[in-house]
JSON list of C-alpha atoms in Angstrom, two decimals:
[
{"chain": "A", "resi": 1346, "resn": "MET", "atom": "CA", "xyz": [34.53, -52.94, -10.12]},
{"chain": "A", "resi": 1347, "resn": "HIS", "atom": "CA", "xyz": [33.20, -51.44, -13.38]},
{"chain": "A", "resi": 1348, "resn": "ILE", "atom": "CA", "xyz": [33.70, -53.25, -16.61]},
{"chain": "A", "resi": 1349, "resn": "THR", "atom": "CA", "xyz": [34.39, -50.97, -19.51]},
{"chain": "A", "resi": 1350, "resn": "PRO", "atom": "CA", "xyz": [33.93, -51.83, -23.18]},
{"chain": "A", "resi": 1351, "resn": "MET", "atom": "CA", "xyz": [37.71, -51.94, -23.47]},
{"chain": "A", "resi": 1352, "resn": "ASP", "atom": "CA", "xyz": [37.79, -54.63, -20.74]},
{"chain": "A", "resi": 1353, "resn": "ILE", "atom": "CA", "xyz": [35.40, -56.74, -22.81]},
{"chain": "A", "resi": 1354, "resn": "TYR", "atom": "CA", "xyz": [37.42, -56.25, -26.03]},
{"chain": "A", "resi": 1355, "resn": "GLN", "atom": "CA", "xyz": [40.70, -57.16, -24.38]},
{"chain": "A", "resi": 1356, "resn": "ARG", "atom": "CA", "xyz": [39.47, -60.15, -22.41]},
{"chain": "A", "resi": 1357, "resn": "GLU", "atom": "CA", "xyz": [41.44, -63.29, -23.09]},
{"chain": "A", "resi": 1358, "resn": "PHE", "atom": "CA", "xyz": [40.18, -66.78, -22.38]},
{"chain": "A", "resi": 1359, "resn": "SER", "atom": "CA", "xyz": [42.24, -69.80, -21.47]},
{"chain": "A", "resi": 1360, "resn": "ARG", "atom": "CA", "xyz": [42.34, -72.62, -23.94]},
{"chain": "A", "resi": 1361, "resn": "LYS", "atom": "CA", "xyz": [41.54, -76.23, -23.37]},
{"chain": "A", "resi": 1362, "resn": "ASN", "atom": "CA", "xyz": [43.31, -78.90, -25.25]},
{"chain": "A", "resi": 1363, "resn": "ILE", "atom": "CA", "xyz": [40.30, -81.08, -25.54]},
{"chain": "A", "resi": 1364, "resn": "GLY", "atom": "CA", "xyz": [37.09, -79.63, -26.83]},
{"chain": "A", "resi": 1365, "resn": "GLY", "atom": "CA", "xyz": [38.34, -76.05, -26.81]},
{"chain": "A", "resi": 1366, "resn": "LEU", "atom": "CA", "xyz": [36.30, -73.03, -27.82]},
{"chain": "A", "resi": 1367, "resn": "ASP", "atom": "CA", "xyz": [35.93, -71.73, -31.31]},
{"chain": "A", "resi": 1368, "resn": "ASP", "atom": "CA", "xyz": [38.00, -68.60, -31.26]},
{"chain": "A", "resi": 1369, "resn": "ASN", "atom": "CA", "xyz": [36.01, -66.86, -34.03]},
{"chain": "A", "resi": 1370, "resn": "GLU", "atom": "CA", "xyz": [32.74, -67.54, -32.27]},
{"chain": "A", "resi": 1371, "resn": "VAL", "atom": "CA", "xyz": [34.01, -66.37, -28.85]},
{"chain": "A", "resi": 1372, "resn": "TYR", "atom": "CA", "xyz": [35.71, -63.24, -30.21]},
{"chain": "A", "resi": 1373, "resn": "GLY", "atom": "CA", "xyz": [32.74, -62.46, -32.48]},
{"chain": "A", "resi": 1374, "resn": "TYR", "atom": "CA", "xyz": [30.42, -62.75, -29.53]},
{"chain": "A", "resi": 1375, "resn": "LEU", "atom": "CA", "xyz": [32.72, -60.63, -27.36]},
{"chain": "A", "resi": 1376, "resn": "LYS", "atom": "CA", "xyz": [32.79, -57.94, -30.08]},
{"chain": "A", "resi": 1377, "resn": "LYS", "atom": "CA", "xyz": [29.00, -57.99, -30.23]},
{"chain": "A", "resi": 1378, "resn": "VAL", "atom": "CA", "xyz": [28.75, -57.80, -26.40]},
{"chain": "A", "resi": 1379, "resn": "GLY", "atom": "CA", "xyz": [31.41, -55.08, -26.40]},
{"chain": "A", "resi": 1380, "resn": "ARG", "atom": "CA", "xyz": [29.46, -52.98, -28.94]},
{"chain": "A", "resi": 1381, "resn": "GLU", "atom": "CA", "xyz": [26.23, -53.40, -26.99]},
{"chain": "A", "resi": 1382, "resn": "TYR", "atom": "CA", "xyz": [28.02, -52.63, -23.75]},
{"chain": "A", "resi": 1383, "resn": "GLU", "atom": "CA", "xyz": [29.76, -49.64, -25.34]},
{"chain": "A", "resi": 1384, "resn": "SER", "atom": "CA", "xyz": [26.39, -48.34, -26.54]},
{"chain": "A", "resi": 1385, "resn": "LEU", "atom": "CA", "xyz": [24.83, -48.87, -23.09]},
{"chain": "A", "resi": 1386, "resn": "TYR", "atom": "CA", "xyz": [27.89, -47.38, -21.41]},
{"chain": "A", "resi": 1387, "resn": "ALA", "atom": "CA", "xyz": [27.72, -44.26, -23.61]},
{"chain": "A", "resi": 1388, "resn": "GLU", "atom": "CA", "xyz": [23.98, -44.00, -23.07]},
{"chain": "A", "resi": 1389, "resn": "ASN", "atom": "CA", "xyz": [24.46, -44.39, -19.31]},
{"chain": "A", "resi": 1390, "resn": "LYS", "atom": "CA", "xyz": [27.19, -41.74, -19.31]},
{"chain": "A", "resi": 1391, "resn": "ALA", "atom": "CA", "xyz": [24.94, -39.40, -21.33]},
{"chain": "A", "resi": 1392, "resn": "LEU", "atom": "CA", "xyz": [22.06, -40.07, -18.94]},
{"chain": "A", "resi": 1393, "resn": "GLN", "atom": "CA", "xyz": [24.31, -39.39, -15.94]},
{"chain": "A", "resi": 1394, "resn": "GLU", "atom": "CA", "xyz": [25.48, -36.11, -17.50]},
{"chain": "A", "resi": 1395, "resn": "ASN", "atom": "CA", "xyz": [21.88, -35.21, -18.32]},
{"chain": "A", "resi": 1396, "resn": "ASN", "atom": "CA", "xyz": [20.90, -36.16, -14.78]},
{"chain": "A", "resi": 1397, "resn": "GLN", "atom": "CA", "xyz": [23.64, -33.91, -13.37]},
{"chain": "A", "resi": 1398, "resn": "ARG", "atom": "CA", "xyz": [22.58, -31.08, -15.68]},
{"chain": "A", "resi": 1399, "resn": "LEU", "atom": "CA", "xyz": [18.93, -31.51, -14.71]},
{"chain": "A", "resi": 1400, "resn": "THR", "atom": "CA", "xyz": [19.85, -31.79, -11.04]},
{"chain": "A", "resi": 1401, "resn": "GLY", "atom": "CA", "xyz": [21.79, -28.53, -11.39]},
{"chain": "A", "resi": 1402, "resn": "GLN", "atom": "CA", "xyz": [18.84, -26.90, -13.12]},
{"chain": "A", "resi": 1403, "resn": "MET", "atom": "CA", "xyz": [16.52, -28.24, -10.43]},
{"chain": "A", "resi": 1404, "resn": "GLN", "atom": "CA", "xyz": [18.78, -26.73, -7.77]},
{"chain": "A", "resi": 1405, "resn": "ASP", "atom": "CA", "xyz": [18.73, -23.44, -9.68]},
{"chain": "A", "resi": 1406, "resn": "TYR", "atom": "CA", "xyz": [14.94, -23.62, -9.90]},
{"chain": "A", "resi": 1407, "resn": "LEU", "atom": "CA", "xyz": [14.69, -24.46, -6.21]},
{"chain": "A", "resi": 1408, "resn": "GLU", "atom": "CA", "xyz": [16.87, -21.44, -5.42]},
{"chain": "A", "resi": 1409, "resn": "LEU", "atom": "CA", "xyz": [14.77, -19.33, -7.75]},
{"chain": "A", "resi": 1410, "resn": "GLU", "atom": "CA", "xyz": [11.60, -20.63, -6.10]},
{"chain": "A", "resi": 1411, "resn": "LYS", "atom": "CA", "xyz": [13.05, -19.82, -2.68]},
{"chain": "A", "resi": 1412, "resn": "THR", "atom": "CA", "xyz": [13.98, -16.33, -3.87]},
{"chain": "A", "resi": 1413, "resn": "LEU", "atom": "CA", "xyz": [10.54, -15.82, -5.40]},
{"chain": "A", "resi": 1414, "resn": "LYS", "atom": "CA", "xyz": [8.85, -16.94, -2.19]},
{"chain": "A", "resi": 1415, "resn": "GLN", "atom": "CA", "xyz": [11.01, -14.54, -0.18]},
{"chain": "A", "resi": 1416, "resn": "THR", "atom": "CA", "xyz": [10.27, -11.78, -2.66]},
{"chain": "A", "resi": 1417, "resn": "LEU", "atom": "CA", "xyz": [6.55, -12.53, -2.51]},
{"chain": "A", "resi": 1418, "resn": "ILE", "atom": "CA", "xyz": [6.59, -12.53, 1.28]},
{"chain": "A", "resi": 1419, "resn": "SER", "atom": "CA", "xyz": [8.56, -9.28, 1.25]},
{"chain": "A", "resi": 1420, "resn": "ALA", "atom": "CA", "xyz": [6.13, -7.74, -1.27]},
{"chain": "A", "resi": 1421, "resn": "GLN", "atom": "CA", "xyz": [3.16, -8.85, 0.82]},
{"chain": "A", "resi": 1422, "resn": "LYS", "atom": "CA", "xyz": [4.75, -7.38, 3.94]},
{"chain": "A", "resi": 1423, "resn": "THR", "atom": "CA", "xyz": [5.58, -4.16, 2.10]},
{"chain": "A", "resi": 1424, "resn": "SER", "atom": "CA", "xyz": [2.05, -4.03, 0.71]},
{"chain": "A", "resi": 1425, "resn": "GLY", "atom": "CA", "xyz": [0.62, -4.58, 4.19]},
{"chain": "A", "resi": 1426, "resn": "ASP", "atom": "CA", "xyz": [2.91, -1.90, 5.63]},
{"chain": "A", "resi": 1427, "resn": "MET", "atom": "CA", "xyz": [1.93, 0.53, 2.88]},
{"chain": "A", "resi": 1428, "resn": "LYS", "atom": "CA", "xyz": [-1.75, -0.20, 3.49]},
{"chain": "A", "resi": 1429, "resn": "ASP", "atom": "CA", "xyz": [-1.31, 0.30, 7.23]},
{"chain": "A", "resi": 1430, "resn": "ASN", "atom": "CA", "xyz": [0.58, 3.54, 6.64]},
{"chain": "A", "resi": 1431, "resn": "ALA", "atom": "CA", "xyz": [-2.07, 4.76, 4.21]},
{"chain": "A", "resi": 1432, "resn": "GLU", "atom": "CA", "xyz": [-4.82, 3.97, 6.72]},
{"chain": "A", "resi": 1433, "resn": "LYS", "atom": "CA", "xyz": [-2.92, 5.77, 9.49]},
{"chain": "A", "resi": 1434, "resn": "GLN", "atom": "CA", "xyz": [-2.31, 8.73, 7.22]},
{"chain": "A", "resi": 1435, "resn": "ALA", "atom": "CA", "xyz": [-5.99, 8.80, 6.23]},
{"chain": "A", "resi": 1436, "resn": "GLU", "atom": "CA", "xyz": [-7.00, 8.70, 9.91]},
{"chain": "A", "resi": 1437, "resn": "LEU", "atom": "CA", "xyz": [-4.58, 11.54, 10.63]},
{"chain": "A", "resi": 1438, "resn": "ILE", "atom": "CA", "xyz": [-5.97, 13.60, 7.75]},
{"chain": "A", "resi": 1439, "resn": "VAL", "atom": "CA", "xyz": [-9.52, 12.99, 8.95]},
{"chain": "A", "resi": 1440, "resn": "LYS", "atom": "CA", "xyz": [-8.60, 13.97, 12.53]},
{"chain": "A", "resi": 1441, "resn": "GLN", "atom": "CA", "xyz": [-6.84, 17.10, 11.28]},
{"chain": "A", "resi": 1442, "resn": "ALA", "atom": "CA", "xyz": [-9.90, 17.96, 9.17]},
{"chain": "A", "resi": 1443, "resn": "GLU", "atom": "CA", "xyz": [-12.18, 17.39, 12.16]},
{"chain": "A", "resi": 1444, "resn": "LEU", "atom": "CA", "xyz": [-9.99, 19.60, 14.35]},
{"chain": "A", "resi": 1445, "resn": "GLN", "atom": "CA", "xyz": [-9.91, 22.30, 11.69]},
{"chain": "A", "resi": 1446, "resn": "ALA", "atom": "CA", "xyz": [-13.69, 22.07, 11.25]},
{"chain": "A", "resi": 1447, "resn": "GLU", "atom": "CA", "xyz": [-14.17, 22.32, 15.02]},
{"chain": "A", "resi": 1448, "resn": "ARG", "atom": "CA", "xyz": [-11.83, 25.34, 15.12]},
{"chain": "A", "resi": 1449, "resn": "ILE", "atom": "CA", "xyz": [-13.74, 26.99, 12.26]},
{"chain": "A", "resi": 1450, "resn": "LEU", "atom": "CA", "xyz": [-17.05, 26.31, 14.00]},
{"chain": "A", "resi": 1451, "resn": "ASP", "atom": "CA", "xyz": [-15.70, 27.74, 17.27]},
{"chain": "A", "resi": 1452, "resn": "GLU", "atom": "CA", "xyz": [-14.49, 30.84, 15.41]},
{"chain": "A", "resi": 1453, "resn": "ALA", "atom": "CA", "xyz": [-17.89, 31.17, 13.70]},
{"chain": "A", "resi": 1454, "resn": "ARG", "atom": "CA", "xyz": [-19.70, 30.80, 17.04]},
{"chain": "A", "resi": 1455, "resn": "SER", "atom": "CA", "xyz": [-17.42, 33.39, 18.64]},
{"chain": "A", "resi": 1456, "resn": "GLU", "atom": "CA", "xyz": [-17.94, 35.76, 15.73]},
{"chain": "A", "resi": 1457, "resn": "SER", "atom": "CA", "xyz": [-21.70, 35.14, 15.85]},
{"chain": "A", "resi": 1458, "resn": "GLU", "atom": "CA", "xyz": [-21.75, 35.88, 19.57]},
{"chain": "A", "resi": 1459, "resn": "ALA", "atom": "CA", "xyz": [-19.69, 39.05, 19.00]},
{"chain": "A", "resi": 1460, "resn": "ILE", "atom": "CA", "xyz": [-22.06, 40.18, 16.24]},
{"chain": "A", "resi": 1461, "resn": "GLY", "atom": "CA", "xyz": [-25.09, 39.38, 18.41]},
{"chain": "A", "resi": 1462, "resn": "LYS", "atom": "CA", "xyz": [-23.58, 41.40, 21.27]},
{"chain": "A", "resi": 1463, "resn": "GLU", "atom": "CA", "xyz": [-22.85, 44.27, 18.90]},
{"chain": "A", "resi": 1464, "resn": "ILE", "atom": "CA", "xyz": [-26.45, 44.15, 17.60]},
{"chain": "A", "resi": 1465, "resn": "ARG", "atom": "CA", "xyz": [-27.78, 44.22, 21.19]},
{"chain": "A", "resi": 1466, "resn": "ASP", "atom": "CA", "xyz": [-25.47, 47.14, 22.01]},
{"chain": "A", "resi": 1467, "resn": "LEU", "atom": "CA", "xyz": [-26.62, 49.02, 18.89]},
{"chain": "A", "resi": 1468, "resn": "LYS", "atom": "CA", "xyz": [-30.30, 48.39, 19.74]},
{"chain": "A", "resi": 1469, "resn": "ARG", "atom": "CA", "xyz": [-29.67, 49.64, 23.31]},
{"chain": "A", "resi": 1470, "resn": "GLN", "atom": "CA", "xyz": [-27.90, 52.73, 21.92]},
{"chain": "A", "resi": 1471, "resn": "ARG", "atom": "CA", "xyz": [-30.81, 53.31, 19.52]},
{"chain": "A", "resi": 1472, "resn": "ARG", "atom": "CA", "xyz": [-33.30, 53.14, 22.42]},
{"chain": "A", "resi": 1473, "resn": "MET", "atom": "CA", "xyz": [-31.16, 55.51, 24.46]},
{"chain": "A", "resi": 1474, "resn": "LEU", "atom": "CA", "xyz": [-30.88, 57.90, 21.51]},
{"chain": "A", "resi": 1475, "resn": "LYS", "atom": "CA", "xyz": [-34.66, 57.75, 21.02]},
{"chain": "A", "resi": 1476, "resn": "VAL", "atom": "CA", "xyz": [-35.21, 58.53, 24.68]},
{"chain": "A", "resi": 1477, "resn": "GLU", "atom": "CA", "xyz": [-32.65, 61.35, 24.61]},
{"chain": "A", "resi": 1478, "resn": "LEU", "atom": "CA", "xyz": [-34.10, 62.75, 21.39]},
{"chain": "A", "resi": 1479, "resn": "ARG", "atom": "CA", "xyz": [-37.64, 62.50, 22.77]},
{"chain": "A", "resi": 1480, "resn": "THR", "atom": "CA", "xyz": [-36.50, 64.23, 25.95]},
{"chain": "A", "resi": 1481, "resn": "VAL", "atom": "CA", "xyz": [-34.84, 67.04, 23.97]},
{"chain": "A", "resi": 1482, "resn": "LEU", "atom": "CA", "xyz": [-37.84, 67.39, 21.66]},
{"chain": "A", "resi": 1483, "resn": "GLU", "atom": "CA", "xyz": [-40.25, 67.43, 24.59]},
{"chain": "A", "resi": 1484, "resn": "SER", "atom": "CA", "xyz": [-38.16, 70.06, 26.35]},
{"chain": "A", "resi": 1485, "resn": "TYR", "atom": "CA", "xyz": [-38.18, 72.17, 23.15]},
{"chain": "A", "resi": 1486, "resn": "LEU", "atom": "CA", "xyz": [-41.91, 71.60, 22.84]},
{"chain": "A", "resi": 1487, "resn": "ALA", "atom": "CA", "xyz": [-42.38, 72.72, 26.41]},
{"chain": "A", "resi": 1488, "resn": "MET", "atom": "CA", "xyz": [-40.31, 75.82, 25.71]},
{"chain": "A", "resi": 1489, "resn": "VAL", "atom": "CA", "xyz": [-42.30, 76.51, 22.55]},
{"chain": "A", "resi": 1490, "resn": "ASN", "atom": "CA", "xyz": [-45.58, 76.03, 24.45]},
{"chain": "A", "resi": 1491, "resn": "GLU", "atom": "CA", "xyz": [-44.42, 78.45, 27.13]},
{"chain": "A", "resi": 1492, "resn": "GLU", "atom": "CA", "xyz": [-43.72, 81.07, 24.48]},
{"chain": "A", "resi": 1493, "resn": "SER", "atom": "CA", "xyz": [-46.83, 80.19, 22.52]},
{"chain": "A", "resi": 1494, "resn": "PRO", "atom": "CA", "xyz": [-49.40, 81.98, 24.68]},
{"chain": "A", "resi": 1495, "resn": "ALA", "atom": "CA", "xyz": [-47.62, 85.16, 23.89]},
{"chain": "A", "resi": 1496, "resn": "LEU", "atom": "CA", "xyz": [-47.85, 84.31, 20.22]},
{"chain": "A", "resi": 1497, "resn": "GLY", "atom": "CA", "xyz": [-51.47, 83.34, 20.56]},
{"chain": "A", "resi": 1498, "resn": "HIS", "atom": "CA", "xyz": [-51.56, 79.76, 19.50]},
{"chain": "A", "resi": 1499, "resn": "SER", "atom": "CA", "xyz": [-50.63, 76.42, 21.03]},
{"chain": "A", "resi": 1500, "resn": "VAL", "atom": "CA", "xyz": [-48.56, 73.58, 19.67]},
{"chain": "A", "resi": 1501, "resn": "GLU", "atom": "CA", "xyz": [-49.86, 70.05, 19.84]},
{"chain": "A", "resi": 1502, "resn": "PRO", "atom": "CA", "xyz": [-47.68, 67.56, 21.67]},
{"chain": "A", "resi": 1503, "resn": "ILE", "atom": "CA", "xyz": [-45.86, 64.99, 19.54]},
{"chain": "A", "resi": 1504, "resn": "GLU", "atom": "CA", "xyz": [-47.26, 61.52, 19.72]},
{"chain": "A", "resi": 1505, "resn": "LYS", "atom": "CA", "xyz": [-44.90, 58.88, 20.96]},
{"chain": "A", "resi": 1506, "resn": "ALA", "atom": "CA", "xyz": [-43.57, 56.70, 18.23]},
{"chain": "A", "resi": 1507, "resn": "ALA", "atom": "CA", "xyz": [-42.82, 53.16, 19.10]}
]
Protein backbone atom coordinates (compact mmCIF):
# COMPACT_ATOMS: atom_id res chain seq x y z
CA MET A 1 0.00 0.00 0.00
CA HIS A 2 1.35 3.44 -0.97
CA ILE A 3 1.26 6.25 1.50
CA THR A 4 0.52 9.58 -0.06
CA PRO A 5 1.30 12.97 1.45
CA MET A 6 -2.42 13.39 2.08
CA ASP A 7 -2.38 10.17 4.16
CA ILE A 8 0.35 11.66 6.33
CA TYR A 9 -1.51 14.99 6.74
CA GLN A 10 -4.76 13.31 7.69
CA ARG A 11 -3.34 10.73 10.05
CA GLU A 12 -4.91 10.83 13.49
CA PHE A 13 -3.32 9.37 16.58
CA SER A 14 -5.09 7.94 19.58
CA ARG A 15 -4.72 9.78 22.84
CA LYS A 16 -3.58 8.44 26.13
CA ASN A 17 -4.92 9.81 29.32
CA ILE A 18 -1.68 9.52 31.13
CA GLY A 19 1.43 10.96 29.60
CA GLY A 20 -0.21 11.72 26.27
CA LEU A 21 1.56 13.25 23.28
CA ASP A 22 2.00 16.92 22.68
CA ASP A 23 -0.40 17.59 19.87
CA ASN A 24 1.55 20.57 18.48
CA GLU A 25 4.76 18.59 18.40
CA VAL A 26 3.16 15.53 16.74
CA TYR A 27 1.22 17.57 14.17
CA GLY A 28 4.22 19.84 13.50
CA TYR A 29 6.37 16.81 12.92
CA LEU A 30 3.72 15.20 10.70
CA LYS A 31 3.53 18.42 8.63
CA LYS A 32 7.30 18.41 8.26
CA VAL A 33 7.28 14.70 7.28
CA GLY A 34 4.35 15.36 4.96
CA ARG A 35 6.21 18.20 3.19
CA GLU A 36 9.34 16.08 2.82
CA TYR A 37 7.28 13.13 1.64
CA GLU A 38 5.33 15.37 -0.75
CA SER A 39 8.60 16.68 -2.17
CA LEU A 40 9.99 13.14 -2.54
CA TYR A 41 6.69 11.92 -3.96
CA ALA A 42 6.65 14.71 -6.57
CA GLU A 43 10.30 14.08 -7.37
CA ASN A 44 9.63 10.35 -7.68
CA LYS A 45 6.63 11.00 -9.94
CA ALA A 46 8.73 13.36 -12.08
CA LEU A 47 11.51 10.78 -12.25
CA GLN A 48 9.02 8.07 -13.24
CA GLU A 49 7.60 10.32 -15.98
CA ASN A 50 11.12 11.16 -17.12
CA ASN A 51 11.98 7.46 -17.03
CA GLN A 52 8.93 6.66 -19.16
CA ARG A 53 9.81 9.45 -21.58
CA LEU A 54 13.42 8.28 -21.80
CA THR A 55 12.31 4.67 -22.15
CA GLY A 56 10.05 5.75 -25.02
CA GLN A 57 12.91 7.66 -26.60
CA MET A 58 15.18 4.67 -26.12
CA GLN A 59 12.60 2.46 -27.85
CA ASP A 60 12.42 5.01 -30.67
CA TYR A 61 16.21 5.03 -30.91
CA LEU A 62 16.32 1.25 -30.86
CA GLU A 63 13.78 1.17 -33.69
CA LEU A 64 15.78 3.81 -35.53
CA GLU A 65 18.96 1.81 -34.98
CA LYS A 66 17.22 -1.32 -36.27
CA THR A 67 15.98 0.60 -39.32
CA LEU A 68 19.44 2.07 -39.92
CA LYS A 69 21.03 -1.37 -39.67
CA GLN A 70 18.51 -2.76 -42.14
CA THR A 71 19.09 0.21 -44.43
CA LEU A 72 22.85 -0.24 -44.18
CA ILE A 73 22.57 -3.95 -44.93
CA SER A 74 20.27 -3.17 -47.84
CA ALA A 75 22.67 -0.49 -49.13
CA GLN A 76 25.61 -2.87 -48.82
CA LYS A 77 23.67 -5.56 -50.69
CA THR A 78 22.61 -3.07 -53.35
CA SER A 79 26.19 -1.82 -53.63
CA GLY A 80 27.44 -5.39 -53.95
CA ASP A 81 24.79 -6.16 -56.57
CA MET A 82 25.67 -3.01 -58.50
CA LYS A 83 29.36 -3.91 -58.35
CA ASP A 84 28.64 -7.44 -59.54
CA ASN A 85 26.44 -6.13 -62.35
CA ALA A 86 29.10 -3.60 -63.37
CA GLU A 87 31.75 -6.32 -63.43
CA LYS A 88 29.49 -8.59 -65.50
CA GLN A 89 28.70 -5.73 -67.86
CA ALA A 90 32.41 -4.90 -68.17
CA GLU A 91 33.19 -8.56 -68.93
CA LEU A 92 30.43 -8.58 -71.53
CA ILE A 93 31.77 -5.40 -73.13
CA VAL A 94 35.29 -6.84 -73.20
CA LYS A 95 34.04 -10.10 -74.76
CA GLN A 96 32.03 -8.17 -77.35
CA ALA A 97 35.11 -6.04 -78.13
CA GLU A 98 37.24 -9.17 -78.44
CA LEU A 99 34.68 -10.78 -80.77
CA GLN A 100 34.48 -7.62 -82.85
CA ALA A 101 38.29 -7.38 -82.99
CA GLU A 102 38.49 -11.04 -84.05
CA ARG A 103 35.84 -10.43 -86.72
CA ILE A 104 37.73 -7.36 -87.99
CA LEU A 105 40.98 -9.34 -88.07
CA ASP A 106 39.27 -12.18 -89.95
CA GLU A 107 37.85 -9.68 -92.45
CA ALA A 108 41.30 -8.08 -92.84
CA ARG A 109 42.92 -11.49 -93.36
CA SER A 110 40.28 -12.44 -95.92
CA GLU A 111 40.72 -9.12 -97.71
CA SER A 112 44.51 -9.51 -97.58
CA GLU A 113 44.24 -13.00 -99.05
CA ALA A 114 41.89 -11.72 -101.77
CA ILE A 115 44.29 -8.87 -102.61
CA GLY A 116 47.25 -11.28 -102.62
CA LYS A 117 45.34 -13.60 -104.97
CA GLU A 118 44.46 -10.66 -107.20
CA ILE A 119 48.13 -9.56 -107.26
CA ARG A 120 49.21 -13.11 -108.21
CA ASP A 121 46.55 -13.22 -110.93
CA LEU A 122 47.68 -9.83 -112.28
CA LYS A 123 51.34 -10.94 -112.28
CA ARG A 124 50.36 -14.14 -114.13
CA GLN A 125 48.35 -12.08 -116.65
CA ARG A 126 51.33 -9.73 -117.08
CA ARG A 127 53.64 -12.69 -117.79
CA MET A 128 51.13 -14.12 -120.24
CA LEU A 129 50.77 -10.74 -121.95
CA LYS A 130 54.57 -10.43 -122.16
CA VAL A 131 54.79 -13.87 -123.71
CA GLU A 132 51.96 -13.13 -126.14
CA LEU A 133 53.44 -9.74 -127.02
CA ARG A 134 56.89 -11.29 -127.49
CA THR A 135 55.37 -13.99 -129.67
CA VAL A 136 53.54 -11.41 -131.80
CA LEU A 137 56.62 -9.21 -132.04
CA GLU A 138 58.83 -12.16 -132.95
CA SER A 139 56.36 -13.25 -135.61
CA TYR A 140 56.35 -9.69 -137.03
CA LEU A 141 60.13 -9.65 -136.86
CA ALA A 142 60.25 -12.94 -138.72
CA MET A 143 57.90 -11.53 -141.34
CA VAL A 144 60.00 -8.37 -141.63
CA ASN A 145 63.18 -10.46 -141.93
CA GLU A 146 61.60 -12.54 -144.68
CA GLU A 147 60.79 -9.39 -146.61
CA SER A 148 64.09 -7.77 -145.74
CA PRO A 149 66.30 -9.61 -148.22
CA ALA A 150 64.25 -8.12 -150.94
CA LEU A 151 64.80 -4.72 -149.41
CA GLY A 152 68.47 -5.38 -148.97
CA HIS A 153 69.02 -5.09 -145.29
CA SER A 154 68.37 -7.24 -142.24
CA VAL A 155 66.71 -6.41 -138.95
CA GLU A 156 68.38 -7.35 -135.70
CA PRO A 157 66.37 -9.56 -133.39
CA ILE A 158 64.97 -7.94 -130.25
CA GLU A 159 66.73 -8.88 -127.07
CA LYS A 160 64.61 -10.55 -124.47
CA ALA A 161 63.70 -8.27 -121.65
CA ALA A 162 63.28 -9.82 -118.29
